[in-house]
CSV table of C-alpha atoms in Angstrom, one decimal:
chain,number,residue,atom,x,y,z
A,1013,MET,CA,15.0,10.0,-1.0
A,1014,ASP,CA,13.4,6.3,0.1
A,1015,HIS,CA,10.4,6.0,-2.6
A,1016,THR,CA,8.8,3.2,-1.0
A,1017,ARG,CA,4.7,2.9,-1.1
A,1018,THR,CA,4.3,0.5,1.0
A,1019,ARG,CA,1.1,0.1,1.5
A,1020,THR,CA,-0.2,-2.9,2.9
A,1021,ARG,CA,-3.5,-4.6,4.0
A,1022,THR,CA,-5.4,-6.9,5.2
A,1023,ARG,CA,-6.7,-9.8,3.7
A,1024,ARG,CA,-10.2,-11.5,4.7
A,1025,ALA,CA,-10.4,-15.5,6.1
A,1026,ALA,CA,-11.6,-17.8,3.9
A,1027,SER,CA,-14.5,-19.9,4.6
A,1028,ALA,CA,-13.3,-23.2,4.1
A,1029,ALA,CA,-16.9,-24.5,2.9
A,1030,THR,CA,-15.6,-22.8,-0.4
A,1031,ALA,CA,-14.0,-24.6,-3.2
A,1032,ALA,CA,-10.4,-23.0,-4.5
A,1033,LEU,CA,-10.1,-21.8,-7.2
A,1034,VAL,CA,-7.1,-22.3,-10.0
A,1035,LEU,CA,-7.3,-19.2,-12.1
A,1036,ALA,CA,-3.9,-17.8,-13.4
A,1037,GLY,CA,-1.3,-20.3,-11.6
A,1038,ILE,CA,-3.0,-19.0,-8.1
A,1039,VAL,CA,-4.9,-20.7,-5.9
A,1040,THR,CA,-7.1,-18.7,-3.7
A,1041,ALA,CA,-10.1,-18.9,-1.3
A,1042,ALA,CA,-12.8,-16.7,-0.8
A,1043,GLY,CA,-16.1,-16.5,1.9
A,1044,PRO,CA,-18.5,-14.3,3.4
A,1045,ALA,CA,-17.5,-12.3,5.5
A,1046,ALA,CA,-17.8,-12.5,8.9
A,1047,ALA,CA,-19.1,-10.1,10.9
A,1048,ALA,CA,-17.1,-7.3,12.8
A,1049,PRO,CA,-16.7,-8.1,16.6
A,1050,ALA,CA,-17.6,-5.3,18.8
A,1051,CYS,CA,-14.8,-2.4,19.6
A,1052,THR,CA,-14.5,-0.1,21.4
A,1053,PRO,CA,-13.5,3.5,19.4
A,1054,ARG,CA,-9.5,4.9,20.7
A,1055,ILE,CA,-5.9,5.2,19.2
A,1056,GLN,CA,-3.8,2.6,20.0
A,1057,VAL,CA,-0.2,3.5,20.2
A,1058,LEU,CA,2.0,0.1,19.8
A,1059,GLY,CA,5.5,-0.3,20.8
A,1060,SER,CA,8.4,1.4,19.3
A,1061,ILE,CA,12.3,1.7,19.1
A,1062,GLY,CA,12.1,5.1,17.0
A,1063,SER,CA,12.6,8.7,18.9
A,1064,GLY,CA,12.2,10.3,15.5
A,1065,GLY,CA,9.6,12.6,14.1
A,1066,TYR,CA,7.4,12.5,11.0
A,1067,GLN,CA,9.4,12.9,7.9
A,1068,VAL,CA,6.9,15.7,5.2
A,1069,GLY,CA,7.0,14.2,2.0
A,1070,ASN,CA,8.9,11.3,2.6
A,1071,PRO,CA,8.3,7.5,4.5
A,1072,GLN,CA,8.2,7.5,7.6
A,1073,THR,CA,10.3,5.4,10.1
A,1074,GLU,CA,7.3,3.9,11.9
A,1075,GLY,CA,4.0,2.6,11.4
A,1076,VAL,CA,1.4,-0.1,11.0
A,1077,LEU,CA,1.7,-1.3,7.5
A,1078,GLY,CA,0.0,-4.4,7.7
A,1079,LEU,CA,-3.2,-6.3,9.9
A,1080,GLY,CA,-3.1,-9.8,10.3
A,1081,THR,CA,-5.5,-11.9,12.5
A,1082,GLY,CA,-6.3,-11.0,16.0
A,1083,THR,CA,-3.8,-8.4,17.6
A,1084,LEU,CA,-1.3,-9.0,14.8
A,1085,SER,CA,0.4,-6.0,13.1
A,1086,VAL,CA,3.1,-5.7,11.0
A,1087,GLY,CA,5.4,-2.3,9.9
A,1088,ARG,CA,7.9,-0.5,10.8
A,1089,SER,CA,9.9,0.8,13.7
A,1090,GLY,CA,12.8,2.8,13.7
A,1091,ALA,CA,12.9,2.0,9.8
A,1092,LYS,CA,13.3,-1.5,10.7
A,1093,ALA,CA,11.3,-5.2,10.1
A,1094,VAL,CA,8.9,-5.2,13.0
A,1095,TYR,CA,5.9,-7.6,14.4
A,1096,TRP,CA,3.2,-6.5,16.8
A,1097,THR,CA,1.3,-8.9,19.0
A,1098,GLY,CA,-1.0,-6.4,20.5
A,1099,THR,CA,0.8,-3.6,21.9
A,1100,ARG,CA,4.0,-5.9,22.3
A,1101,LEU,CA,7.1,-5.0,19.4
A,1102,HIS,CA,9.1,-8.3,17.9
A,1103,LYS,CA,12.5,-7.3,15.8
A,1104,VAL,CA,12.2,-9.2,12.7
A,1105,PRO,CA,15.7,-11.1,12.4
A,1106,LEU,CA,17.4,-10.1,9.8
A,1107,PRO,CA,20.9,-9.3,9.5
A,1108,ALA,CA,22.4,-6.4,12.0
A,1109,THR,CA,24.2,-4.6,8.7
A,1110,THR,CA,20.9,-4.1,6.9
A,1111,TYR,CA,20.3,-0.4,6.9
A,1112,SER,CA,16.5,-0.3,6.3
A,1113,SER,CA,13.9,-2.4,6.3
A,1114,ALA,CA,9.9,-3.0,7.0
A,1115,VAL,CA,7.2,-5.5,7.2
A,1116,LEU,CA,5.1,-4.5,4.2
A,1117,ALA,CA,1.8,-7.1,4.5
A,1118,VAL,CA,0.5,-10.0,6.6
A,1119,ASN,CA,-2.1,-12.8,5.0
A,1120,LYS,CA,-4.6,-14.8,7.5
A,1121,GLY,CA,-2.3,-17.3,8.2
A,1122,GLY,CA,0.5,-15.1,9.6
A,1123,LEU,CA,2.7,-15.5,6.8
A,1124,MET,CA,4.5,-11.9,6.8
A,1125,VAL,CA,6.0,-10.3,3.4
A,1126,GLY,CA,8.9,-7.4,3.6
A,1127,ALA,CA,11.8,-5.2,2.4
A,1128,VAL,CA,15.3,-5.3,2.7
A,1129,TYR,CA,16.2,-1.8,1.1
A,1130,GLY,CA,19.8,-0.6,-0.3
A,1131,ALA,CA,21.5,-1.7,-3.3
A,1132,ASP,CA,21.5,-5.7,-2.2
A,1133,GLY,CA,17.8,-5.4,-1.4
A,1134,TYR,CA,15.7,-8.4,-1.4
A,1135,LEU,CA,12.0,-9.5,-0.1
A,1136,PHE,CA,11.0,-11.9,2.4
A,1137,THR,CA,9.1,-14.1,3.8
A,1138,TYR,CA,9.0,-14.7,7.7
A,1139,ARG,CA,6.3,-16.0,10.4
A,1140,ALA,CA,6.3,-15.2,14.1
A,1141,GLY,CA,9.5,-17.6,15.8
A,1142,ASP,CA,11.1,-18.4,13.1
A,1143,ALA,CA,14.8,-18.2,13.2
A,1144,ALA,CA,15.8,-16.1,10.4
A,1145,VAL,CA,13.6,-14.7,7.1
A,1146,THR,CA,13.3,-16.1,4.0
A,1147,PRO,CA,15.0,-14.1,1.0
A,1148,LEU,CA,12.9,-14.9,-2.2
A,1149,PRO,CA,14.5,-15.5,-5.4
A,1150,GLY,CA,15.2,-13.7,-7.8
A,1151,SER,CA,13.6,-10.5,-5.8
A,1152,ASP,CA,16.0,-7.1,-5.8
A,1153,PHE,CA,16.2,-3.8,-4.7
A,1154,LEU,CA,13.7,-2.6,-7.0
A,1155,SER,CA,11.0,-4.7,-5.3
A,1156,ALA,CA,10.0,-1.4,-2.8
A,1157,ASP,CA,6.1,-2.7,-3.1
A,1158,THR,CA,4.5,-6.2,-2.1
A,1159,ASP,CA,1.1,-8.0,-1.3
A,1160,VAL,CA,0.7,-11.3,0.0
A,1161,ASN,CA,-2.5,-13.1,-0.4
A,1162,ASP,CA,-4.5,-15.8,2.5
A,1163,ALA,CA,-3.0,-18.6,-0.3
A,1164,GLY,CA,0.6,-17.7,0.3
A,1165,TYR,CA,0.7,-15.8,-3.5
A,1166,VAL,CA,3.8,-13.0,-2.9
A,1167,VAL,CA,3.8,-10.5,-5.6
A,1168,SER,CA,5.6,-7.7,-6.6
A,1169,ALA,CA,8.1,-6.0,-9.3
A,1170,THR,CA,11.8,-6.4,-10.0
A,1171,ARG,CA,14.3,-4.5,-12.2
A,1172,THR,CA,14.2,-7.4,-15.4
A,1173,GLY,CA,11.0,-4.6,-15.9
A,1174,ARG,CA,8.5,-7.3,-14.7
A,1175,GLY,CA,6.3,-8.2,-12.1
A,1176,ALA,CA,6.6,-11.3,-10.4
A,1177,VAL,CA,4.8,-14.0,-8.3
A,1178,TRP,CA,6.2,-16.4,-5.5
A,1179,LYS,CA,4.3,-19.5,-3.9
A,1180,ASP,CA,6.8,-21.5,-1.1
A,1181,GLY,CA,9.7,-19.2,-1.4
A,1182,LEU,CA,9.8,-19.7,-5.4
A,1183,LYS,CA,8.7,-18.2,-8.4
A,1184,VAL,CA,5.8,-19.1,-9.8
A,1185,ARG,CA,5.1,-16.7,-13.1
A,1186,GLU,CA,6.0,-12.9,-14.4
A,1187,LEU,CA,3.5,-10.5,-15.0
A,1188,ALA,CA,4.4,-8.8,-18.5
A,1189,VAL,CA,3.0,-5.8,-19.4
A,1190,PRO,CA,0.0,-5.0,-21.4
A,1191,ALA,CA,-0.1,-6.1,-24.8
A,1192,GLY,CA,0.2,-3.0,-27.7
A,1193,SER,CA,2.4,-1.1,-25.0
A,1194,VAL,CA,5.0,1.4,-26.7
A,1195,PRO,CA,8.3,0.5,-26.3
A,1196,ASN,CA,10.2,0.3,-23.2
A,1197,THR,CA,7.6,0.0,-21.2
A,1198,ARG,CA,8.1,-2.1,-18.4
A,1199,VAL,CA,6.8,-3.2,-15.3
A,1200,ASP,CA,7.0,-0.3,-12.3
A,1201,ILE,CA,5.8,-1.6,-9.2
A,1202,VAL,CA,3.2,-4.2,-7.8
A,1203,THR,CA,1.0,-3.3,-5.1
A,1204,ALA,CA,-1.9,-6.3,-4.4
A,1205,VAL,CA,-2.8,-9.5,-4.9
A,1206,ASN,CA,-6.6,-10.2,-3.9
A,1207,ASN,CA,-8.2,-13.5,-2.3
A,1208,ARG,CA,-9.2,-14.3,-6.0
A,1209,GLY,CA,-6.0,-13.9,-7.9
A,1210,ASP,CA,-7.1,-10.4,-9.3
A,1211,ILE,CA,-3.6,-8.0,-9.2
A,1212,LEU,CA,-2.7,-4.6,-9.2
A,1213,GLY,CA,-0.1,-2.7,-10.3
A,1214,MET,CA,1.9,0.4,-12.5
A,1215,ALA,CA,3.4,0.2,-15.5
A,1216,ARG,CA,6.0,2.8,-17.0
A,1217,GLU,CA,6.8,4.0,-20.5
A,1218,ASP,CA,9.5,6.2,-21.6
A,1219,TYR,CA,9.4,6.2,-25.9
A,1220,GLU,CA,10.1,8.9,-28.3
A,1221,VAL,CA,8.3,8.8,-31.0
A,1222,PRO,CA,10.0,8.6,-34.5
A,1223,GLU,CA,8.1,10.2,-36.8
A,1224,THR,CA,7.2,13.6,-34.4
A,1225,GLY,CA,9.4,13.3,-31.5
A,1226,GLU,CA,7.1,13.4,-29.3
A,1227,HIS,CA,8.1,12.3,-26.0
A,1228,MET,CA,5.4,9.5,-23.8
A,1229,GLU,CA,6.6,9.5,-19.9
A,1230,GLY,CA,4.8,8.6,-17.3
A,1231,THR,CA,2.7,5.7,-15.4
A,1232,PHE,CA,-0.6,3.8,-16.0
A,1233,PRO,CA,-2.6,1.5,-13.4
A,1234,VAL,CA,-2.6,-2.1,-15.2
A,1235,LEU,CA,-4.6,-4.5,-13.5
A,1236,TRP,CA,-3.8,-8.7,-14.4
A,1237,PRO,CA,-7.1,-10.6,-14.0
A,1238,ALA,CA,-7.5,-13.7,-11.9
A,1239,ASP,CA,-8.7,-15.7,-15.1
A,1240,GLY,CA,-5.1,-15.2,-16.4
A,1241,GLY,CA,-6.5,-12.9,-18.9
A,1242,PRO,CA,-4.3,-10.5,-20.1
A,1243,ALA,CA,-2.6,-7.6,-18.7
A,1244,LYS,CA,-5.4,-4.7,-19.0
A,1245,ALA,CA,-4.6,-1.0,-18.4
A,1246,LEU,CA,-6.8,1.0,-16.6
A,1247,SER,CA,-8.1,4.8,-16.9
A,1248,ARG,CA,-5.5,7.1,-17.3
A,1249,THR,CA,-6.7,10.4,-14.8
A,1250,SER,CA,-3.2,11.8,-15.3
A,1251,ASN,CA,0.6,10.7,-16.3
A,1252,GLU,CA,1.8,10.1,-13.2
A,1253,SER,CA,-1.2,7.5,-11.7
A,1254,TYR,CA,-0.6,5.4,-8.5
A,1255,VAL,CA,-2.2,2.6,-7.9
A,1256,GLN,CA,-1.8,1.6,-4.0
A,1257,ASP,CA,-4.4,-1.5,-3.0
A,1258,LEU,CA,-7.4,-3.8,-4.3
A,1259,ASP,CA,-10.2,-5.7,-2.4
A,1260,GLU,CA,-12.0,-8.5,-3.1
A,1261,SER,CA,-14.4,-7.3,-5.8
A,1262,GLY,CA,-11.5,-5.8,-7.3
A,1263,ARG,CA,-12.1,-1.7,-7.0
A,1264,ALA,CA,-8.6,-0.3,-6.8
A,1265,VAL,CA,-7.7,2.6,-4.7
A,1266,GLY,CA,-4.9,5.2,-5.0
A,1267,TYR,CA,-3.8,8.9,-6.4
A,1268,ASP,CA,-2.7,10.9,-8.3
A,1269,TRP,CA,0.3,13.4,-8.8
A,1270,ASN,CA,-1.1,16.7,-9.8
A,1271,GLY,CA,1.5,19.1,-10.8
A,1272,MET,CA,5.0,19.8,-9.6
A,1273,GLY,CA,6.2,17.8,-5.8
A,1274,TYR,CA,3.7,16.2,-3.8
A,1275,ARG,CA,0.1,17.6,-5.2
A,1276,TYR,CA,-1.6,14.2,-5.1
A,1277,LEU,CA,-5.4,13.4,-5.2
A,1278,PRO,CA,-7.1,10.3,-4.4
A,1279,VAL,CA,-8.1,7.7,-7.5
A,1280,THR,CA,-10.6,5.4,-7.4
A,1281,TRP,CA,-11.2,2.2,-10.0
A,1282,THR,CA,-14.2,0.4,-10.3
A,1283,PRO,CA,-14.9,-3.1,-12.1
A,1284,PRO,CA,-15.7,-3.8,-15.2
A,1285,TYR,CA,-13.0,-1.2,-15.7
A,1286,ALA,CA,-14.9,0.8,-18.4
A,1287,GLY,CA,-16.1,4.1,-17.4
A,1288,SER,CA,-13.4,7.0,-16.0
A,1289,ALA,CA,-11.6,7.0,-12.3
A,1290,SER,CA,-13.2,8.5,-9.9
A,1291,TYR,CA,-12.5,11.5,-7.7
A,1292,PRO,CA,-13.8,11.0,-3.9
A,1293,GLY,CA,-12.3,14.5,-3.0
A,1294,VAL,CA,-10.2,15.9,-0.6
A,1295,LEU,CA,-10.6,16.3,3.4
A,1296,LYS,CA,-12.1,19.8,3.4
A,1297,THR,CA,-8.8,21.4,5.9
A,1298,HIS,CA,-6.2,20.1,3.1
A,1299,PRO,CA,-5.8,20.7,-0.9
A,1300,TYR,CA,-4.2,17.4,-1.2
A,1301,GLY,CA,-4.2,13.9,-0.2
A,1302,THR,CA,-4.2,10.3,-0.9
A,1303,LEU,CA,-5.8,6.7,-0.7
A,1304,GLU,CA,-3.2,4.0,0.4
A,1305,ALA,CA,-5.1,1.0,1.5
A,1306,ILE,CA,-9.0,-0.4,1.4
A,1307,THR,CA,-10.4,-3.1,3.7
A,1308,PRO,CA,-10.7,-6.4,1.8
A,1309,THR,CA,-14.9,-6.1,1.9
A,1310,THR,CA,-16.6,-3.3,3.3
A,1311,ASN,CA,-14.9,-0.4,0.7
A,1312,VAL,CA,-13.6,1.6,3.3
A,1313,SER,CA,-10.3,3.4,2.0
A,1314,VAL,CA,-7.7,5.5,4.6
A,1315,GLY,CA,-5.0,7.6,3.2
A,1316,THR,CA,-3.5,10.9,4.4
A,1317,ALA,CA,-4.5,14.3,3.5
A,1318,ARG,CA,-1.3,16.7,2.6
A,1319,PHE,CA,-0.2,20.2,1.8
A,1320,HIS,CA,2.7,20.7,-0.2
A,1321,PRO,CA,6.2,20.0,1.9
A,1322,ASP,CA,7.0,24.1,0.3
A,1323,GLU,CA,3.2,25.3,1.5
A,1324,GLN,CA,2.6,23.2,4.7
A,1325,THR,CA,-0.9,25.3,6.1
A,1326,LEU,CA,-1.8,22.5,8.9
A,1327,PRO,CA,0.2,18.8,9.7
A,1328,ASP,CA,-1.0,15.8,7.5
A,1329,GLN,CA,-4.0,13.9,8.6
A,1330,ALA,CA,-4.8,10.6,8.7
A,1331,GLN,CA,-8.1,10.1,6.3
A,1332,LEU,CA,-10.4,8.4,5.6
A,1333,TRP,CA,-13.2,7.1,2.8
A,1334,PRO,CA,-16.0,5.5,4.1
A,1335,GLY,CA,-17.0,4.8,-0.1
A,1336,THR,CA,-20.1,7.5,-0.4
A,1337,GLY,CA,-19.8,11.4,0.7
A,1338,PRO,CA,-16.8,13.4,1.9
A,1339,VAL,CA,-13.9,11.9,2.8
A,1340,LEU,CA,-13.4,12.3,6.8
A,1341,ALA,CA,-10.5,13.2,9.1
A,1342,LEU,CA,-9.1,11.0,11.6
A,1343,PRO,CA,-8.8,11.6,15.0
A,1344,ARG,CA,-4.8,13.3,15.4
A,1345,LEU,CA,-3.0,11.6,18.7
A,1346,ALA,CA,-2.3,14.9,20.1
A,1347,ALA,CA,-3.4,18.7,18.5
A,1348,ASN,CA,-1.5,19.9,15.6
A,1349,GLN,CA,0.8,16.7,15.1
A,1350,ALA,CA,1.1,14.7,12.1
A,1351,SER,CA,-0.4,11.5,11.4
A,1352,THR,CA,-0.8,9.4,8.6
A,1353,ALA,CA,-3.1,5.7,7.8
A,1354,ALA,CA,-1.5,3.4,5.8
A,1355,SER,CA,-3.5,0.0,6.3
A,1356,ALA,CA,-7.1,-1.3,7.4
A,1357,ALA,CA,-9.5,-4.3,8.2
A,1358,ASP,CA,-12.4,-5.4,8.0
A,1359,ASP,CA,-13.0,-5.6,11.4
A,1360,GLY,CA,-12.7,-1.3,12.2
A,1361,ARG,CA,-8.9,-0.8,12.1
A,1362,VAL,CA,-6.5,1.5,10.7
A,1363,GLY,CA,-2.8,1.1,11.0
A,1364,GLY,CA,-0.4,3.9,10.5
A,1365,ALA,CA,1.4,6.6,12.1
A,1366,ALA,CA,1.3,9.6,14.7
A,1367,VAL,CA,2.8,12.2,16.6
A,1368,ASN,CA,2.3,12.2,20.1
A,1369,ALA,CA,3.0,15.5,22.4
A,1370,ALA,CA,6.4,15.2,22.9
A,1371,GLY,CA,7.1,15.8,18.9
A,1372,THR,CA,7.9,11.7,18.5
A,1373,LEU,CA,6.3,9.3,16.1
A,1374,LYS,CA,4.5,6.6,16.8
A,1375,PRO,CA,3.2,3.6,15.8
A,1376,VAL,CA,-0.4,3.2,15.6
A,1377,ILE,CA,-4.1,1.9,15.1
A,1378,TRP,CA,-7.3,3.7,15.1
A,1379,ALA,CA,-9.9,0.6,16.6
A,1380,CYS,CA,-13.1,1.1,15.2
A,1381,ALA,CA,-11.7,4.2,12.8
A,1382,ALA,CA,-14.9,4.6,10.9
A,1383,LYS,CA,-16.8,5.8,14.5
A,1384,GLN,CA,-14.4,7.7,15.1
A,1385,ALA,CA,-14.3,9.5,11.5
A,1386,TYR,CA,-15.6,13.2,11.3
A,1387,GLU,CA,-15.7,15.9,8.8
A,1388,PRO,CA,-13.5,19.1,9.6
A,1389,LYS,CA,-16.1,22.0,10.0
C-alpha cells in the first residue's frame, strides 16, 4: 500500500507592500487576501492518462493535489506526476523507469514540488517548461508528504527521523522533535508550511518504559513555529493523529484513527493550541471522514467522507466544512460513484478526483465549491 497522504494546497499571493519576515531562516511574505473572482459552480473534469477506478482505502492514481495561480493545478494521473493548465494535462519529465510519482504542491510563482516513490524515491522541484526536475538532496523514499510556500521553502521528513527544509535546491534546516519527547521519538511526516513560516508535521514514538514495561506507541501532531521557537506538541486526540494542512493563521486540520482500519474522524487544531482539539463531525450519510486541506485564509476545509473498506454502504464522497455548522457533501460526478477531495483554494476551487458514469476515475475541480456543497438528507 502506498502510504502517501498527499494532501496539498495553494498559497495566497503576497502583497508587494508588505515587508518580508526573516524568521527561523524562512523568509515569508504575507498580505491581505484578494477578493475571490466570480465563478460558475460546476465540476470541471481534467485531462487524464489513466483508465482505472477508485481504490477504496488507498491513495488514488488520479487527483488534483494542489491548486496554483490562474488555471494551474498539479497532481497525479495514471499514478504519474502531472500538472494541468485549465483542463489540458502536461507530464512532468521524469525517467521512463519511474514507477509512481506525483506533484504534491505548487506555490503562487508556479514552483512545484513532488515525489518519486519506491526504494529509490526522492523529492523534486519543477517549473512548467523545464527540461528536467531538480531532485532535492537528502530526500528519500520516506519523503511521502511535502509542501512549498510562496517564498520557495520546501518541507518534508526523511528517514533520519528529522524534518527538513530546502531552499533553491539546498537543504537549509533540520527539524527536531519536541523537547521532552520519550527516547526514540522521530519525525514521521511533515505535511505543510504556511507563508508565515509555521511548519506542521507529526512525530512517532515507540518506547518501552523500563520501570513499568509499558509500551508507548503512536503518533502526535507537532508545530514548528515561524519565530524559530522550539517544536510544540499539539493536543493529542487519539493515539494516531494525522495532521494534514495549515492555514495562514495557524489553524491545522487532519483526522484521527478511531479503532481498527480506516475509521477516521475529522479534527481541527486552533492557535494558541492551549485547549483541546475540535471535532467538526462527520457527513450525515457516512460514519467516518477526513480533512485533507484547508484554504489559506477563508477557513474552508475539505476531505473525504468514508465507510470502512469492509463495511461499504455508500461510496466515499468528497466533503467540505465551512468552518462552522455541519460537514457538507460535494456533488458526485455521477450518481452512486465515489469521489474524494484533496486540495482547496481561497478562490473557491476544490481539487480531487471522482468516478464518472463509466466507472473511470478522473481528476476534477469543483469550482465555487461552497455554493455546490449541501447537507445530505
